XYZ file of C-alpha atoms in Angstrom:
685
model
C 8.610 6.462 9.358
C 5.241 6.421 11.091
C 5.523 4.480 14.383
C 3.298 5.541 17.265
C 2.399 4.080 20.626
C -1.269 3.168 20.873
C -3.321 1.204 23.309
C -2.884 -2.510 22.822
C -6.035 -3.467 20.965
C -6.564 -6.958 19.760
C -10.195 -6.352 18.757
C -11.500 -9.799 17.908
C -8.077 -11.404 17.514
C -6.974 -14.365 19.592
C -5.393 -12.884 22.699
C -3.098 -15.845 23.326
C -1.368 -15.368 19.945
C -2.204 -18.792 18.575
C -3.370 -19.561 15.082
C -7.152 -19.517 15.226
C -8.058 -18.587 11.658
C -11.511 -19.340 10.379
C -10.212 -19.378 6.774
C -7.030 -20.753 5.254
C -5.348 -20.939 1.876
C -6.995 -19.682 -1.256
C -10.524 -19.543 0.117
C -12.022 -16.113 -0.565
C -13.060 -14.074 2.466
C -13.947 -10.873 0.565
C -14.801 -9.906 -3.000
C -15.120 -6.237 -3.957
C -16.490 -5.192 -7.336
C -16.043 -1.508 -8.117
C -16.607 -0.551 -11.722
C -14.242 -2.599 -13.861
C -12.017 -3.817 -11.022
C -12.648 -6.998 -9.034
C -10.614 -7.176 -5.836
C -10.519 -10.439 -3.870
C -8.941 -11.326 -0.508
C -8.175 -14.842 0.698
C -7.747 -16.401 4.129
C -4.131 -15.277 4.369
C -5.072 -11.643 3.538
C -3.489 -12.104 0.133
C -5.229 -10.471 -2.810
C -6.057 -10.978 -6.458
C -7.212 -8.334 -8.913
C -8.983 -8.788 -12.221
C -10.740 -6.653 -14.801
C -14.239 -6.878 -16.224
C -13.445 -4.466 -19.060
C -14.328 -5.971 -22.466
C -11.478 -7.850 -24.080
C -9.192 -7.879 -21.048
C -7.378 -11.073 -20.142
C -5.994 -12.545 -16.926
C -3.799 -10.255 -14.841
C -2.794 -12.808 -12.208
C -3.996 -16.420 -11.916
C -3.595 -16.760 -8.145
C -3.664 -14.723 -4.944
C -0.526 -12.700 -4.231
C 1.064 -11.222 -1.109
C 0.328 -7.641 -2.095
C 0.773 -6.118 1.396
C 3.639 -7.169 3.624
C 6.090 -5.980 6.272
C 9.728 -7.001 6.626
C 10.997 -7.486 10.190
C 14.182 -9.111 11.482
C 15.166 -9.622 7.845
C 12.058 -11.707 7.110
C 9.163 -10.698 4.862
C 5.898 -11.362 6.730
C 3.260 -11.696 4.030
C 0.684 -14.234 5.252
C -1.680 -13.441 8.089
C -4.455 -15.702 9.351
C -7.720 -13.935 8.652
C -9.851 -13.239 11.739
C -12.587 -10.797 10.916
C -14.094 -8.632 8.152
C -16.344 -5.654 8.766
C -18.101 -3.500 6.159
C -19.384 0.054 6.507
C -20.456 3.056 4.438
C -18.622 6.381 4.198
C -20.611 9.618 4.169
C -19.451 13.179 3.548
C -17.903 14.884 0.538
C -16.254 11.693 -0.692
C -18.773 8.923 -0.013
C -18.044 5.267 -0.549
C -17.643 1.938 1.185
C -15.030 0.571 3.529
C -13.957 -2.870 4.671
C -11.789 -3.608 7.718
C -10.005 -6.962 7.695
C -7.948 -8.254 10.606
C -5.372 -10.975 10.659
C -2.577 -12.396 12.804
C 0.931 -13.722 12.265
C 2.445 -15.705 15.148
C 5.531 -17.781 14.438
C 9.066 -18.148 15.810
C 8.531 -15.538 18.518
C 7.186 -12.903 16.100
C 3.612 -11.761 16.651
C 2.102 -9.131 14.349
C -1.502 -7.993 14.144
C -2.501 -6.721 10.703
C -5.501 -4.466 10.123
C -6.310 -3.709 6.494
C -8.663 -0.898 5.505
C -9.987 -1.184 1.946
C -11.943 1.734 0.497
C -13.934 2.382 -2.653
C -15.212 5.841 -3.559
C -18.580 6.198 -5.283
C -17.292 8.842 -7.699
C -14.183 6.864 -8.618
C -14.983 3.429 -10.018
C -12.227 1.047 -11.092
C -10.138 1.853 -7.990
C -9.610 0.355 -4.533
C -7.448 2.029 -1.891
C -5.517 0.246 0.851
C -4.167 1.313 4.228
C -2.586 -1.156 6.633
C -1.863 -0.869 10.340
C 0.603 -3.338 11.852
C 0.866 -3.817 15.625
C 3.796 -5.564 17.276
C 2.100 -8.053 19.594
C 5.364 -9.837 20.292
C 6.948 -9.777 23.726
C 10.241 -8.472 22.294
C 11.491 -5.621 20.148
C 11.531 -6.236 16.404
C 13.719 -4.622 13.736
C 11.566 -3.286 10.884
C 13.036 -2.844 7.410
C 10.128 -1.824 5.191
C 6.481 -2.215 4.281
C 4.968 -2.602 0.853
C 1.418 -2.184 -0.446
C -0.349 -2.999 -3.713
C 2.504 -5.136 -4.967
C 1.323 -7.096 -8.006
C 3.009 -9.362 -10.502
C 1.183 -9.043 -13.820
C 1.214 -11.674 -16.542
C 2.413 -10.857 -20.037
C 0.163 -11.441 -23.035
C 3.214 -11.611 -25.331
C 2.677 -8.111 -26.674
C 5.582 -6.451 -28.449
C 6.947 -4.921 -26.318
C 5.665 -6.934 -23.372
C 4.722 -3.855 -21.315
C 4.748 -0.068 -21.430
C 4.967 2.076 -18.309
C 4.658 5.580 -16.940
C 7.009 6.012 -13.980
C 6.846 9.235 -12.031
C 10.293 9.460 -10.448
C 13.177 11.826 -11.229
C 16.934 11.395 -11.501
C 19.947 13.021 -13.135
C 19.556 10.752 -16.192
C 16.522 12.837 -17.202
C 15.128 9.688 -18.783
C 11.769 9.283 -20.504
C 8.749 9.250 -18.210
C 7.022 6.839 -20.606
C 8.921 3.871 -22.024
C 8.600 0.230 -23.110
C 9.710 -2.382 -20.574
C 11.770 -5.412 -21.525
C 12.890 -8.456 -19.493
C 15.541 -7.581 -16.923
C 14.255 -4.048 -16.423
C 14.310 -2.539 -12.914
C 13.755 0.988 -11.623
C 13.300 1.861 -7.945
C 11.311 5.069 -8.528
C 12.180 6.625 -5.174
C 10.151 9.768 -4.529
C 12.788 11.368 -2.285
C 16.180 12.721 -3.374
C 17.807 10.419 -5.955
C 20.828 12.600 -6.744
C 22.249 15.816 -5.341
C 19.809 17.930 -7.387
C 17.037 15.499 -8.281
C 14.023 14.086 -6.474
C 10.250 14.100 -6.183
C 7.769 13.366 -8.931
C 4.326 11.859 -9.457
C 3.723 9.009 -6.950
C 2.093 6.734 -9.526
C 3.343 3.830 -11.626
C 1.096 2.872 -14.532
C 1.933 -0.324 -16.446
C -0.079 -1.506 -19.411
C -0.454 -4.226 -21.987
C -2.485 -3.835 -25.180
C -5.643 -4.920 -23.335
C -5.441 -3.340 -19.880
C -3.621 -0.868 -17.627
C -2.823 -1.371 -13.934
C -1.758 1.648 -11.874
C -0.586 1.902 -8.262
C 0.382 4.881 -6.136
C -0.343 6.718 -2.910
C -3.035 9.238 -2.011
C -1.319 11.363 0.656
C -1.818 15.113 0.228
C 1.873 15.959 0.716
C 4.927 14.318 -0.871
C 6.337 11.260 0.892
C 9.699 9.508 0.630
C 8.493 6.172 -0.667
C 9.400 4.055 -3.690
C 7.291 2.613 -6.488
C 9.611 -0.070 -7.900
C 9.043 -1.492 -11.373
C 10.592 -4.793 -12.431
C 10.217 -7.161 -15.400
C 11.030 -10.872 -15.163
C 11.834 -13.120 -18.103
C 10.770 -16.609 -17.016
C 7.855 -16.344 -16.964
C 7.490 -12.929 -18.607
C 5.869 -10.743 -15.935
C 5.956 -7.180 -14.609
C 5.904 -6.306 -10.912
C 4.823 -2.970 -9.463
C 4.057 -1.715 -5.950
C 4.541 0.950 -3.286
C 7.220 0.573 -0.604
C 8.626 2.550 2.322
C 12.108 1.676 3.553
C 13.093 2.450 7.137
C 16.572 3.317 8.342
C 18.889 0.555 9.471
C 18.089 -1.039 12.819
C 14.789 0.759 13.308
C 13.412 -0.675 16.533
C 9.747 -1.636 16.675
C 8.719 -2.005 20.310
C 5.920 -4.212 21.677
C 2.470 -2.619 21.348
C 3.793 0.021 18.873
C 2.019 0.383 15.546
C 3.210 1.113 12.019
C 0.698 2.575 9.613
C 1.237 2.632 5.860
C 0.148 5.419 3.555
C -3.209 5.155 1.832
C -2.231 3.518 -1.444
C -4.342 2.384 -4.386
C -4.675 0.113 -7.367
C -6.758 1.072 -10.400
C -7.746 -0.510 -13.710
C -8.267 1.140 -17.105
C -7.845 0.509 -20.813
C -5.433 2.213 -23.159
C -2.236 3.863 -22.016
C -1.550 5.714 -18.782
C -3.694 8.788 -19.515
C -6.889 7.572 -17.805
C -5.068 6.316 -14.717
C -3.285 9.640 -14.179
C -6.430 11.638 -14.903
C -8.452 9.642 -12.372
C -5.649 9.893 -9.806
C -5.534 13.676 -10.133
C -9.307 14.026 -9.855
C -9.318 11.885 -6.707
C -6.490 13.899 -5.153
C -8.404 17.088 -5.876
C -11.525 15.569 -4.315
C -9.407 14.821 -1.253
C -8.285 18.428 -0.925
C -5.598 19.510 -3.408
C -6.626 22.727 -5.169
C -5.154 23.349 -8.619
C -4.635 26.923 -9.793
C -7.138 28.278 -12.283
C -5.934 28.758 -15.882
C -4.621 32.163 -16.893
C -5.408 33.533 -20.364
C -1.961 35.053 -20.871
C -0.235 31.738 -20.146
C -1.428 30.397 -23.532
C 0.373 33.140 -25.503
C 3.565 32.268 -27.442
C 6.984 32.974 -25.948
C 10.408 34.269 -26.947
C 13.250 33.779 -24.488
C 16.537 35.673 -24.451
C 18.396 32.475 -23.495
C 19.594 32.236 -27.103
C 22.117 34.884 -26.056
C 22.917 32.908 -22.874
C 24.454 34.426 -19.736
C 26.712 36.884 -21.501
C 23.847 38.696 -23.211
C 23.858 42.468 -23.581
C 20.900 44.789 -23.139
C 21.311 45.978 -26.711
C 21.000 42.393 -27.993
C 17.782 41.772 -26.087
C 16.233 45.139 -26.917
C 17.301 44.851 -30.565
C 15.472 41.522 -30.945
C 12.139 42.772 -29.594
C 10.792 44.212 -32.883
C 11.321 40.866 -34.617
C 9.644 39.088 -31.712
C 6.598 41.305 -32.137
C 6.618 40.920 -35.921
C 6.391 37.111 -35.585
C 3.253 37.394 -33.448
C 4.957 36.329 -30.224
C 3.475 37.873 -27.077
C 6.049 37.225 -24.317
C 9.720 38.179 -23.909
C 11.718 36.418 -21.184
C 14.853 37.778 -19.503
C 16.842 34.662 -18.633
C 19.826 33.796 -16.442
C 22.733 36.228 -16.208
C 21.219 39.483 -14.941
C 21.742 38.783 -11.212
C 24.674 39.292 -8.861
C 24.373 35.693 -7.644
C 21.818 32.999 -6.897
C 20.418 34.352 -3.654
C 21.211 37.970 -4.541
C 18.797 38.868 -7.310
C 19.699 42.505 -7.764
C 21.173 43.632 -11.083
C 24.809 42.675 -11.581
C 26.761 45.981 -11.633
C 29.283 44.476 -14.054
C 26.536 44.241 -16.646
C 24.249 47.009 -15.390
C 26.443 49.880 -14.110
C 23.359 51.889 -13.146
C 21.907 48.979 -11.181
C 18.290 47.912 -10.964
C 16.995 50.908 -12.895
C 18.437 49.409 -16.094
C 16.334 46.278 -15.739
C 13.287 48.436 -15.051
C 14.022 50.261 -18.327
C 14.316 46.928 -20.146
C 10.874 45.918 -18.899
C 9.535 49.267 -20.097
C 11.055 48.589 -23.541
C 9.375 45.179 -23.643
C 6.054 46.782 -22.786
C 6.606 49.547 -25.347
C 6.828 46.823 -27.997
C 3.407 45.532 -26.976
C 4.872 42.465 -25.263
C 4.583 40.992 -21.779
C 7.735 40.475 -19.723
C 8.783 37.404 -17.760
C 11.917 36.970 -15.641
C 14.003 33.873 -14.987
C 14.592 32.858 -11.376
C 15.877 29.864 -9.446
C 14.222 29.898 -6.008
C 15.608 27.762 -3.156
C 19.157 28.194 -4.528
C 21.721 30.429 -2.845
C 25.411 30.764 -3.714
C 27.791 30.336 -0.756
C 28.675 34.056 -0.713
C 25.208 35.340 -1.581
C 23.470 38.078 0.349
C 20.805 35.796 1.815
C 23.370 33.382 3.240
C 25.549 36.197 4.594
C 22.546 37.617 6.422
C 20.822 34.304 7.250
C 23.384 31.478 7.288
C 20.929 29.267 9.177
C 18.474 29.303 6.260
C 20.341 26.414 4.594
C 19.192 22.806 4.660
C 21.492 20.766 6.903
C 21.612 17.044 6.223
C 21.859 14.251 8.777
C 25.676 14.225 8.599
C 25.794 17.960 9.392
C 26.681 19.140 5.881
C 24.588 21.591 3.829
C 22.590 20.143 0.952
C 24.405 21.153 -2.217
C 22.941 21.963 -5.650
C 25.571 20.689 -8.037
C 24.199 22.408 -11.147
C 24.178 25.901 -9.654
C 27.199 25.493 -7.327
C 24.796 26.601 -4.632
C 23.200 25.530 -1.383
C 19.567 24.598 -0.896
C 17.499 26.989 1.185
C 15.109 25.299 3.590
C 11.592 26.041 2.277
C 9.805 26.239 5.634
C 12.222 28.573 7.427
C 11.132 32.148 8.047
C 14.311 33.620 6.537
C 13.807 31.685 3.292
C 10.178 32.740 3.027
C 10.962 36.403 3.759
C 13.815 36.419 1.205
C 11.585 34.805 -1.406
C 8.770 37.305 -0.903
C 11.224 40.188 -1.178
C 12.490 38.739 -4.464
C 8.980 38.423 -5.911
C 8.298 42.058 -5.021
C 11.609 43.133 -6.606
C 10.725 41.385 -9.862
C 7.060 42.244 -10.161
C 6.547 45.441 -8.206
C 9.828 47.353 -8.539
C 10.865 46.094 -11.985
C 7.370 45.527 -13.391
C 7.635 41.982 -14.807
C 4.353 40.276 -15.656
C 5.419 36.703 -14.982
C 7.972 34.399 -13.393
C 9.989 31.624 -15.013
C 11.079 29.519 -12.037
C 13.843 27.225 -13.227
C 15.974 24.376 -11.898
C 15.689 20.655 -11.292
C 16.391 21.254 -7.588
C 12.929 22.823 -7.164
C 11.208 19.447 -7.428
C 12.196 18.247 -3.945
C 14.628 18.869 -1.092
C 16.316 16.706 1.511
C 15.114 16.523 5.135
C 16.473 19.479 7.136
C 17.993 18.204 10.364
C 17.968 21.628 11.991
C 14.174 21.267 12.240
C 12.406 19.428 15.044
C 10.751 17.340 12.318
C 13.376 17.036 9.535
C 10.870 15.768 6.957
C 8.954 19.045 7.230
C 11.343 20.551 4.675
C 10.652 17.781 2.152
C 6.911 17.873 2.715
C 6.839 21.677 2.817
C 7.992 22.316 -0.762
C 4.446 22.531 -2.234
C 3.402 25.144 0.333
C 6.520 27.157 -0.550
C 5.489 27.322 -4.205
C 1.912 28.113 -3.257
C 3.283 31.063 -1.300
C 5.170 32.283 -4.395
C 2.078 31.902 -6.576
C -0.103 33.792 -4.099
C 2.476 36.548 -3.636
C 2.931 37.056 -7.385
C -0.804 37.165 -8.041
C -1.349 39.587 -5.171
C 0.958 42.045 -6.968
C -0.245 41.308 -10.498
C -3.595 39.470 -10.542
C -2.931 38.044 -14.015
C 0.674 37.048 -13.425
C 1.895 33.970 -15.273
C 3.817 31.630 -12.970
C 5.856 28.989 -14.813
C 7.540 26.131 -12.954
C 10.376 24.570 -14.979
C 12.058 21.781 -12.945
C 14.691 20.997 -15.584
C 14.467 17.447 -16.861
C 12.541 16.084 -13.887
C 9.166 14.407 -13.737
C 7.571 17.337 -11.982
C 6.240 16.795 -8.487
C 2.477 16.435 -8.696
C 2.191 18.471 -5.510
C 3.975 21.459 -7.075
C 1.694 21.417 -10.124
C -1.129 22.956 -8.097
C 0.769 26.228 -7.616
C 1.474 27.354 -11.169
C -0.519 28.321 -14.227
C 2.045 27.284 -16.851
C 3.725 23.891 -17.110
C 6.631 23.310 -19.481
C 8.422 20.381 -21.095
C 11.430 21.587 -19.133
C 14.640 21.009 -21.112
C 13.399 18.058 -23.192
C 15.973 15.712 -24.710
C 13.778 14.865 -27.714
C 10.495 15.613 -29.425
C 9.199 12.335 -27.967
C 9.741 13.786 -24.488
C 7.872 16.963 -25.425
C 4.894 14.888 -26.552
C 4.667 12.420 -23.671
C 5.353 15.095 -21.066
C 2.501 17.057 -22.632
C 0.190 14.045 -22.423
C 1.166 13.635 -18.767
C 0.403 17.237 -17.825
C -2.863 17.166 -19.771
C -3.918 14.120 -17.743
C -2.975 15.612 -14.373
C -3.782 19.325 -14.840
C -5.807 19.508 -18.076
C -6.776 23.185 -17.840
C -3.251 24.455 -17.178
C -1.276 25.805 -20.135
C 1.524 23.492 -21.281
C 4.522 25.160 -22.902
C 6.611 23.007 -25.257
C 9.796 24.953 -24.338
C 12.161 26.438 -26.908
C 11.668 24.772 -30.288
C 15.448 24.684 -30.548
C 15.366 21.807 -28.007
C 13.214 19.628 -30.279
C 14.368 17.169 -32.925
C 16.147 19.084 -35.660
C 15.802 22.257 -33.538
C 12.702 23.131 -35.594
C 9.984 20.600 -34.697
C 7.119 23.028 -34.094
C 4.714 20.284 -35.184
C 5.330 18.308 -31.995
C 4.207 21.137 -29.713
C 1.468 22.303 -32.053
C -0.185 18.911 -32.493
C -0.467 18.138 -28.777
C -1.824 21.561 -27.883
C 1.330 23.048 -26.398
C 2.276 26.725 -26.302
C 4.947 27.540 -28.893
C 8.264 29.077 -27.911
C 11.674 29.959 -29.308
C 15.007 31.462 -28.264
C 16.191 32.741 -31.641
C 18.793 35.469 -31.917
C 18.542 38.366 -34.390
C 20.009 40.014 -36.376
C 23.123 37.987 -35.438
C 24.195 35.168 -33.148
C 25.950 35.737 -29.873
C 29.444 34.425 -30.718
C 29.791 32.950 -27.223
C 26.457 31.060 -27.265
C 26.606 27.277 -27.246
C 24.151 26.864 -30.122
C 23.418 28.408 -33.475
C 20.121 30.177 -32.933
C 20.266 32.882 -35.587
C 16.906 33.534 -37.231
C 18.033 33.372 -40.843
C 15.710 34.515 -43.650
C 15.020 30.858 -44.466
C 14.150 30.005 -40.859
C 12.091 33.164 -40.480
C 9.634 31.930 -43.121
C 9.113 28.719 -41.123
C 8.922 30.451 -37.744
C 6.408 33.001 -39.028
C 4.173 30.298 -40.516
C 4.004 28.312 -37.272
C 3.373 31.299 -35.008
C 0.657 32.592 -37.355
C -0.991 29.154 -37.324
C -0.731 29.029 -33.557
C -2.319 32.428 -32.987
C -5.103 31.708 -35.459
C -6.002 28.231 -34.170
C -5.012 28.291 -30.456
C -5.253 24.528 -30.147
C -3.609 24.876 -26.733
C -7.031 26.001 -25.457
C -8.820 22.964 -26.867
C -9.634 19.745 -25.021
C -6.931 17.116 -25.321
C -8.596 13.699 -25.781
C -5.905 11.560 -24.220
C -7.883 8.330 -24.213
C -8.321 8.032 -27.979
C -4.867 6.698 -28.900
C -2.488 4.453 -26.951
C 0.837 6.283 -27.078
C 2.697 3.003 -26.758
C 0.989 0.446 -28.964
C -0.919 2.490 -31.581
C 1.056 3.214 -34.742
C 1.638 5.817 -35.916
C 1.737 7.737 -32.647
C -1.501 9.727 -32.445
C -2.962 12.633 -30.484
C -6.365 14.348 -30.737
C -7.618 17.777 -29.676
C -11.267 18.790 -29.767
C -12.187 22.426 -30.207
C -15.520 23.953 -31.229
C -16.846 20.656 -32.527
C -13.826 19.945 -34.734
C -11.252 17.222 -34.103
C -7.578 17.984 -34.733
C -5.441 14.886 -35.249
C -1.644 14.823 -35.007
C 0.360 11.781 -36.125
C 4.100 11.266 -35.764
C 6.482 8.789 -37.412
C 9.828 8.982 -39.187
C 8.163 7.618 -42.312
C 4.606 6.387 -42.804
C 2.866 5.019 -45.876
C -0.197 3.046 -44.812
C -3.713 3.346 -43.445
C -4.428 5.310 -40.282
C -7.543 4.734 -38.222
C -9.171 8.029 -37.253
C -10.504 7.017 -33.875
C -13.114 8.917 -31.899
C -15.474 9.832 -34.763
C -19.250 9.461 -34.673
C -20.135 6.478 -36.877
C -23.342 8.214 -37.973
C -21.592 11.294 -39.345
C -19.592 12.207 -42.415
C -16.521 14.425 -41.983
C -14.425 16.724 -44.110
C -10.662 16.174 -43.807
C -8.093 18.900 -44.294
C -4.319 18.954 -43.895
C -4.260 22.299 -42.136
C -0.473 22.727 -42.178
C -0.359 22.471 -45.963
C -3.856 23.987 -46.348
C -4.963 21.048 -48.490
C -8.474 19.558 -48.595
C -8.243 15.759 -48.538
C -11.853 14.710 -49.023
C -14.552 13.114 -46.905
C -14.645 10.190 -44.511
C -17.408 8.285 -42.764
C -17.207 7.767 -39.028
C -18.230 4.150 -39.565
C -15.223 3.528 -41.827
C -12.782 6.032 -40.455
C -9.602 4.817 -42.150
C -7.404 7.235 -44.046
C -4.516 6.182 -46.263
C -1.626 8.501 -45.522
C 1.938 9.022 -46.615
C 4.100 11.409 -44.610
C 7.482 12.048 -43.025
C 7.765 13.181 -39.392
C 4.233 14.508 -38.930
C 0.722 14.777 -40.291
C -1.740 17.355 -38.946
C -5.402 16.893 -39.858
C -8.536 18.942 -39.248
C -11.633 16.709 -39.254
C -14.951 18.600 -39.249
C -18.520 17.235 -39.280
C -20.117 17.864 -42.659
């Protein structure tokens, strides 16, 4: 929580704590128009938002209590307006700012509310909010929570009523993008939700067919707040907002202040792509620096995980010629080579000669003309691992005195800001990339997305907020050894922390549960970090274990974990590259290397991933548009959106190498019949 003692300032408020408002009820005291968003404040410091985008309908008919604080079990959401001041902001992020002040004084509770509203010149359609509350009572208060940008949005009777992107993570590994029906609720806590799961993207984006409303926070480090989403049935409405909950019986003393995070509301059309894209650009303008793209990160990948943990060196080495023959450029040594999590030297049971055997494997990979990447799970250490034997105090200790446990790995969390953790991590990077010669890192594990507060630190939340800096350290260390190192962050099944995205040059769909997840995760990454390579993960994790079209059509890097010339009998799946499968695999990897759509520009605003049918995606490269459509079965017209109405285009089904004719941009409707996917190349004539 953020409670600090400040001088008791009442500014222009009534010192005697009596109601002396100049404005009451629904009378407007401020109206902000910024691009397509209109933001109004009434005499109770309640707000109403609306959109001026063409074709958009009412979001909310009346003012709502969008910012409130709960004290002594009571939600305080109406404050008598006292003053409004307007000013300009100069500097690197110029804009305008409004300060509104109000007072609540009833039943012995006195609270001064100061609201700071900000618009940024370079970011229309968005208004940010930060609130400072001062306890001007004569007694202590008990504070439960604050909430900002809480809006209840009317339905327009779409089917479904609403779609949403929600950026939280939990062990359910649920879809990040989903339709919302009456009775739906999700807390979207950005801290730890389960033993291994937490963090994410601090944005909720809810949309109807006509308009999207997004809320989130703009702090440059992760914070333990919630972004709850709820849908009511009578009337049919969706509620979103940002909330911070305090611990039980948190005392708020007279003259102390509580300051919220800077939060925001934004308006756009279409699905969530524009809202996430604008959010990311604003966060970068505020100071987050995203890693530059790396050429090698767009090259296709083979991973030895098809052989699982009981692989042999002969199996991996024996597969390399087939990997090269298929046109794949990377070979990944996965889990099972190490002594333990936290002791990353070669396991002598598998490598009797020790680390030199892994060095020889890397040399074999290089001899086959391939690049080598190694699997690794940083921040995890087994109870008897070397790092914990030598540095037992490097663990995260929770408030109850117990270590934070990683259920999946049967390991403990290392505290990311402690010197011993950092030194151990740097040593590991040097082992992998300097001593063994690997060209890239595959960092893996859902636990990497967030950690719990470490109560051995003076400021326990420093561990939670310090995770992004930890991964930046890894990225910098790897690139200092190999300037073109590929650094992949694979937080299994989680909605990856936005703050960790800055410190990698390869994102991944990260153990997807369906092809739908591969596609909408790809759209998410291409909104937030559009220049960073997005890897669709092993094709064996897609629908039917062979859905290359899903990754290909959204501009993802192709990958596989096939085994050859035989399956590992102890592997959990059947990954053998049979002669029949080899024909398919070879075709897709040849197409990928020839077209490299992963380097094109993904046009995420063309199709609404929720309401447009069939599901559509578009990539632009060298003046040509590449359309990808997905449906179980489709036999109807498809609108080819995004074409110039003054041009005529040639259409080709590039997967089947079939010319389909011409189409005019003014009448860009194509009658199509397909199962599962349709991939079109549309070129100006």
